[in-house]
Amino acid sequence: MQFVRGSKLSDVWPSLGEQEVISVVRQFTQLESKVAAGLGIPLEDERFCVGPDTRLTLWFGRRSKLDVNRGPYLSAEATLVAGARKELAYLKQFDQPLLPFRRERRAGYQYQEQSPSAHIENLNLYLLIASSLVPRDPTLSRFCIRHPDLQPSNIVVSRSPDSGCQVVGLLDWQHASILPIFLLAGVPQRLQNYNDPVSQSMTPPSLPEHFDELDGTERAGAEEVYRDRLVHYHYVTSMEECNKLHYAAFTDPMHALRGRLFLHAGSPWEGETFELKLALIQATERWKALRGGDVPCPIEFDAEDVRETRKLNEVQEKADMLFATCQNMIGLGEDGWVSTEDYEDAVALLKKSKEKGLADAQSAEERAEIMGHWPWDDMDEGKYM
């Protein structure tokens, strides 16, 4: 093992100029292209030793003890069904009702435990269509490897006046997997900006017309928005130029739907199933585009079931947005992460927020709901593992 000399990109990211940001993003995509291997990884080539799929969802908690297929996979079809079969095996052995793990969503279920039976049904429906999720273009089923969490804190750079900011290493490969490129493609989660309409339309980003007239706070906000758009835009345009196989998979019209189905079918069950069910409904609605030809869809949902699922999705989308707003106001990152220097302030602020919520509660029932389901309290996660 060798040490990589340099700094984490996250440490220097705020100080990079526009051209340095563009250069670094381009280097990401060039590295990904080299690692992915444009012709795919030959799984049966004796020069290579390919082990099991190391995605955390396949090994999470008690799932690590299950005797299930975790690869290496020899076909796209085998890849698509492995996660769902793993979860079915888990639920067969550890079947128990659960409150949704995400406490901000529990109100949508009237704070009631949910049986896994609906999720088991949806997993079996997914398995009926899994083989139809393989793209008709065989190049999109080539097996590749990709870094599972490309973000500034996992990127090591070397910076000098002569060479600028150079990417010299990528950290944290422990959950990298060899999968068909159509299941790996996309803008990395920490670099994407899909919620922004400018990024969605792939419009070249620019600062506001009257940027120089903004005060300090407004100026900082505008710069942050511009930086997010800049990274997203140049990641996609560089991908198109440097990593054509990845770009072809990413721009396939069914890419996002396939990805949602694969993700939700393989994720650990945490007391909810509406996201998988909604993706299955969307698959029935777009079946011809997804499958091609005149083969009928093997699953169907009645109109009332569809309405109820979409209604629950709307409720939970609002809950997610409110929760994200609260997290941002408090300064919490994903999964409640906060920097060491801000930890005590965040704890104090959340304590005051809970106390205010309890004081404003209109009934003993509402106070019990706050006490039992406050999203930022410690929680015993054992039953979800």
XYZ file of C-alpha atoms in Angstrom:
385
model
C 0.000 0.000 0.000
C 1.216 3.500 -0.835
C 0.170 6.919 0.391
C -1.166 9.345 -2.202
C 0.452 12.727 -1.787
C -1.919 15.627 -2.073
C -4.995 17.224 -0.525
C -8.624 16.254 -0.517
C -10.464 18.241 -3.141
C -13.038 19.201 -0.488
C -10.312 21.155 1.352
C -9.457 23.336 -1.658
C -12.781 23.239 -3.542
C -14.090 26.630 -2.288
C -10.896 28.392 -3.393
C -10.843 27.052 -6.956
C -11.514 29.479 -9.770
C -13.968 28.783 -12.566
C -11.422 27.363 -14.998
C -9.889 25.171 -12.300
C -13.330 23.747 -11.483
C -13.947 22.973 -15.161
C -10.502 21.370 -15.460
C -11.002 19.183 -12.379
C -14.448 18.044 -13.521
C -13.010 17.125 -16.913
C -10.298 15.113 -15.191
C -13.022 13.194 -13.295
C -14.630 12.078 -16.516
C -11.322 11.197 -18.162
C -10.389 9.021 -15.184
C -13.798 7.346 -15.195
C -13.415 6.579 -18.874
C -10.060 4.898 -18.282
C -11.323 2.905 -15.283
C -14.572 1.830 -16.951
C -12.769 0.330 -19.946
C -14.682 1.247 -23.096
C -14.982 -2.354 -24.321
C -16.177 -3.607 -20.950
C -14.591 -6.003 -18.476
C -14.275 -9.601 -19.759
C -15.708 -11.520 -16.795
C -14.585 -14.925 -18.056
C -11.022 -13.864 -18.940
C -8.558 -15.844 -16.810
C -6.323 -12.774 -16.542
C -8.883 -11.208 -14.198
C -10.299 -12.331 -10.861
C -13.740 -10.851 -10.242
C -15.227 -11.378 -6.787
C -18.699 -10.842 -5.312
C -20.721 -7.661 -5.652
C -19.683 -5.433 -2.723
C -22.551 -2.946 -2.764
C -23.538 -2.286 0.853
C -27.214 -3.085 0.229
C -26.325 -6.735 -0.392
C -24.443 -7.114 2.902
C -26.266 -4.730 5.229
C -26.805 -6.044 8.749
C -28.135 -9.626 8.962
C -28.168 -9.823 5.164
C -24.453 -10.590 5.291
C -25.324 -14.040 6.700
C -27.730 -14.984 3.905
C -26.791 -17.687 1.417
C -27.714 -15.779 -1.746
C -26.111 -14.996 -5.093
C -24.003 -11.846 -4.897
C -22.055 -12.444 -8.078
C -19.897 -12.253 -9.956
C -22.732 -12.014 -12.440
C -22.415 -13.464 -15.905
C -25.332 -11.582 -17.457
C -27.324 -8.393 -17.093
C -30.397 -10.462 -16.191
C -28.578 -12.102 -13.287
C -27.521 -8.671 -12.037
C -31.055 -7.295 -12.164
C -32.617 -10.056 -10.049
C -29.896 -10.545 -7.397
C -30.875 -7.653 -5.133
C -34.594 -8.471 -5.133
C -33.953 -12.155 -4.413
C -31.621 -11.185 -1.575
C -34.328 -9.031 -0.014
C -36.968 -11.737 -0.414
C -34.642 -14.178 1.342
C -34.135 -11.665 4.143
C -37.852 -11.026 4.598
C -38.608 -14.740 4.590
C -36.256 -15.151 7.558
C -36.778 -11.840 9.367
C -40.404 -11.000 8.571
C -41.715 -8.384 11.023
C -43.803 -5.193 10.823
C -41.782 -1.972 11.068
C -42.373 1.710 11.463
C -40.782 3.512 8.513
C -37.103 4.106 9.262
C -37.412 7.675 8.008
C -39.290 9.237 10.893
C -40.254 12.345 8.941
C -42.410 10.061 6.767
C -44.257 8.259 9.554
C -47.146 10.732 9.681
C -48.091 9.568 6.169
C -48.764 6.141 7.684
C -50.572 7.506 10.770
C -47.570 6.382 12.837
C -48.510 2.724 12.314
C -46.140 -0.188 11.752
C -46.151 -1.491 8.188
C -46.263 -5.162 7.246
C -43.607 -6.369 4.779
C -46.269 -8.304 2.816
C -46.866 -5.457 0.356
C -43.138 -5.130 -0.291
C -42.818 -8.891 -0.823
C -45.638 -8.669 -3.383
C -43.929 -5.775 -5.166
C -40.577 -7.582 -5.233
C -42.226 -10.571 -6.888
C -43.853 -8.258 -9.447
C -40.445 -6.735 -10.134
C -38.970 -10.176 -10.800
C -41.654 -10.759 -13.452
C -40.367 -7.801 -15.491
C -36.662 -7.781 -14.547
C -35.463 -9.526 -17.716
C -37.294 -6.891 -19.786
C -35.196 -4.109 -18.260
C -32.110 -5.116 -20.264
C -31.551 -2.490 -23.012
C -31.933 -3.641 -26.601
C -28.517 -2.126 -27.428
C -26.077 -4.860 -26.273
C -23.236 -2.376 -25.761
C -25.160 -0.914 -22.807
C -24.958 -4.299 -21.047
C -21.167 -4.358 -21.032
C -19.816 -4.876 -17.528
C -17.732 -2.005 -16.154
C -16.397 -0.785 -12.821
C -17.101 2.682 -11.473
C -16.283 4.558 -8.285
C -19.395 4.283 -6.075
C -19.169 7.683 -4.373
C -17.373 10.260 -6.477
C -17.357 13.412 -4.356
C -14.796 16.068 -3.380
C -13.808 14.369 -0.087
C -12.893 11.184 -1.994
C -10.769 12.937 -4.616
C -7.094 13.696 -3.970
C -5.537 16.616 -5.847
C -2.134 18.198 -6.180
C -2.052 21.936 -6.713
C 0.843 24.049 -7.953
C 1.306 27.372 -9.793
C 2.756 25.566 -12.818
C 0.292 22.704 -13.313
C -2.831 24.005 -11.605
C -5.104 21.562 -9.797
C -4.423 17.959 -10.836
C -6.416 14.910 -9.736
C -3.888 12.360 -8.448
C -6.054 9.784 -6.685
C -9.515 8.497 -5.788
C -10.264 7.135 -2.302
C -12.878 4.735 -0.862
C -13.348 2.006 -3.454
C -14.560 -0.610 -0.977
C -18.131 -0.701 -2.308
C -17.249 -0.492 -6.009
C -18.989 -3.114 -8.152
C -18.674 -4.545 -11.631
C -22.103 -4.103 -13.198
C -23.605 -3.473 -16.644
C -22.955 0.135 -17.635
C -26.685 0.888 -17.920
C -26.918 0.337 -14.139
C -23.811 2.394 -13.314
C -24.357 5.428 -15.542
C -25.332 8.852 -14.250
C -24.001 12.038 -12.692
C -22.554 11.196 -9.236
C -25.005 11.977 -6.438
C -22.797 14.638 -4.829
C -22.138 16.400 -8.151
C -25.592 16.341 -9.748
C -27.936 19.339 -9.717
C -31.132 17.858 -11.159
C -33.453 19.937 -8.979
C -32.326 23.081 -10.793
C -34.200 23.841 -14.050
C -31.095 25.376 -15.662
C -29.170 22.160 -15.043
C -32.092 20.033 -16.184
C -32.160 21.855 -19.533
C -28.354 21.688 -19.857
C -28.231 25.442 -20.452
C -24.661 26.808 -20.168
C -24.548 28.448 -16.717
C -23.803 32.087 -16.062
C -23.842 34.508 -13.141
C -26.830 36.900 -12.784
C -26.712 40.040 -14.949
C -26.434 42.369 -11.958
C -24.106 40.144 -9.952
C -21.705 43.004 -9.113
C -24.561 44.966 -7.522
C -25.557 42.207 -5.076
C -24.765 42.517 -1.386
C -22.518 40.004 0.380
C -25.156 37.403 1.275
C -26.902 37.555 -2.106
C -23.551 37.409 -3.879
C -22.499 34.293 -1.955
C -25.842 32.633 -2.731
C -25.563 33.428 -6.449
C -21.999 32.080 -6.544
C -23.107 28.814 -4.901
C -25.932 28.346 -7.410
C -23.549 29.101 -10.275
C -20.935 26.643 -8.969
C -23.520 23.841 -8.695
C -24.707 24.481 -12.256
C -21.146 24.722 -13.552
C -20.165 21.329 -12.099
C -23.276 19.560 -13.406
C -23.029 21.093 -16.871
C -19.340 20.362 -17.405
C -19.581 16.864 -15.966
C -22.236 15.949 -18.549
C -20.547 17.699 -21.489
C -17.173 16.161 -20.598
C -18.812 12.757 -20.246
C -20.233 13.113 -23.749
C -16.758 13.849 -25.121
C -14.559 11.562 -23.001
C -16.748 8.613 -22.042
C -19.096 7.859 -24.915
C -20.332 4.494 -23.611
C -21.258 6.063 -20.291
C -22.989 8.955 -22.077
C -24.957 6.571 -24.312
C -26.227 4.687 -21.251
C -26.943 7.926 -19.381
C -28.989 9.429 -22.228
C -31.009 6.280 -22.979
C -34.683 7.358 -22.565
C -35.382 4.487 -20.141
C -32.207 4.966 -18.089
C -33.826 6.718 -15.115
C -36.761 4.310 -14.847
C -34.518 1.233 -15.026
C -32.300 2.758 -12.366
C -35.210 3.439 -9.990
C -36.554 -0.094 -10.380
C -33.128 -1.645 -9.757
C -32.440 0.631 -6.792
C -35.729 0.154 -4.962
C -35.917 -3.589 -5.605
C -32.458 -4.149 -4.136
C -32.542 -1.711 -1.224
C -33.062 -2.993 2.332
C -36.726 -2.877 3.347
C -37.170 -0.135 5.948
C -40.919 -0.110 6.441
C -41.936 1.370 3.069
C -42.629 0.082 -0.428
C -44.356 2.946 -2.251
C -41.212 3.980 -4.187
C -40.815 0.516 -5.702
C -44.537 0.308 -6.388
C -44.581 3.717 -8.075
C -41.670 2.658 -10.313
C -43.552 -0.550 -11.196
C -46.631 1.490 -12.110
C -44.482 3.720 -14.318
C -43.054 0.593 -15.962
C -46.560 -0.579 -16.911
C -47.344 2.867 -18.314
C -44.163 2.962 -20.419
C -44.007 -0.726 -21.207
C -43.723 -0.448 -24.999
C -40.827 1.989 -24.753
C -39.220 -0.103 -22.026
C -39.636 -3.559 -23.550
C -40.196 -2.897 -27.239
C -42.246 -5.050 -29.565
C -45.738 -6.339 -28.872
C -45.021 -8.438 -25.771
C -47.739 -7.669 -23.200
C -46.752 -6.432 -19.760
C -46.988 -9.296 -17.235
C -48.117 -7.049 -14.364
C -50.964 -4.580 -13.905
C -52.498 -2.352 -11.247
C -56.105 -1.266 -10.856
C -56.966 2.423 -11.075
C -57.699 2.835 -7.355
C -54.366 1.251 -6.409
C -52.569 3.660 -8.725
C -54.415 6.665 -7.264
C -53.592 5.659 -3.688
C -49.925 5.096 -4.520
C -49.591 8.481 -6.223
C -51.402 10.143 -3.331
C -48.965 8.632 -0.810
C -46.053 9.670 -3.031
C -47.280 13.288 -2.981
C -47.589 13.210 0.811
C -44.079 11.847 1.233
C -42.564 14.232 -1.309
C -43.899 17.131 0.786
C -42.527 15.512 3.944
C -39.139 15.056 2.257
C -39.047 18.687 1.130
C -39.970 19.998 4.592
C -37.358 17.773 6.217
C -34.658 18.864 3.740
C -35.521 22.529 4.401
C -35.184 21.999 8.146
C -31.864 20.187 7.669
C -30.521 23.054 5.557
C -31.670 25.705 8.029
C -29.906 23.917 10.864
C -26.831 23.266 8.752
C -27.077 19.473 8.726
C -25.794 17.449 5.830
C -26.969 14.144 4.427
C -27.911 11.594 7.128
C -27.656 14.304 9.798
C -23.927 14.904 9.324
C -22.544 18.098 10.875
C -18.989 19.365 11.262
C -17.304 18.908 14.635
C -17.105 22.650 15.285
C -20.853 23.076 14.659
C -22.023 19.964 16.501
C -22.857 21.499 19.899
C -24.733 24.406 18.302
C -26.757 22.011 16.132
C -27.668 19.832 19.141
C -28.762 22.896 21.139
C -30.843 24.242 18.247
C -32.602 20.916 17.708
C -33.291 20.605 21.428
C -34.946 24.044 21.421
C -36.949 23.131 18.313
C -38.250 19.982 19.979
C -39.133 21.854 23.161
C -41.035 24.453 21.125
C -42.869 21.732 19.212
C -43.932 20.097 22.478
C -45.032 23.454 23.930
C -47.107 24.245 20.822
C -48.710 20.783 20.642
C -52.503 20.903 20.848
C -53.071 17.504 22.445
C -51.452 14.726 24.424
C -51.535 12.602 21.243
C -49.559 15.218 19.289
C -47.001 15.489 22.099
C -46.621 11.693 22.114
C -46.011 11.734 18.358
C -43.263 14.332 18.757
C -41.662 12.440 21.619
C -41.804 9.086 19.853
C -40.914 10.111 16.307
C -38.699 13.221 16.482
C -36.442 12.817 13.414
C -33.245 13.978 15.106
C -33.362 11.873 18.274
C -31.124 8.858 18.726
C -32.777 5.648 17.549
C -32.222 1.923 17.966
C -31.646 0.759 14.396
C -31.189 -2.930 15.217
C -34.535 -4.151 13.867
C -33.809 -2.514 10.484
C -30.534 -4.387 10.015
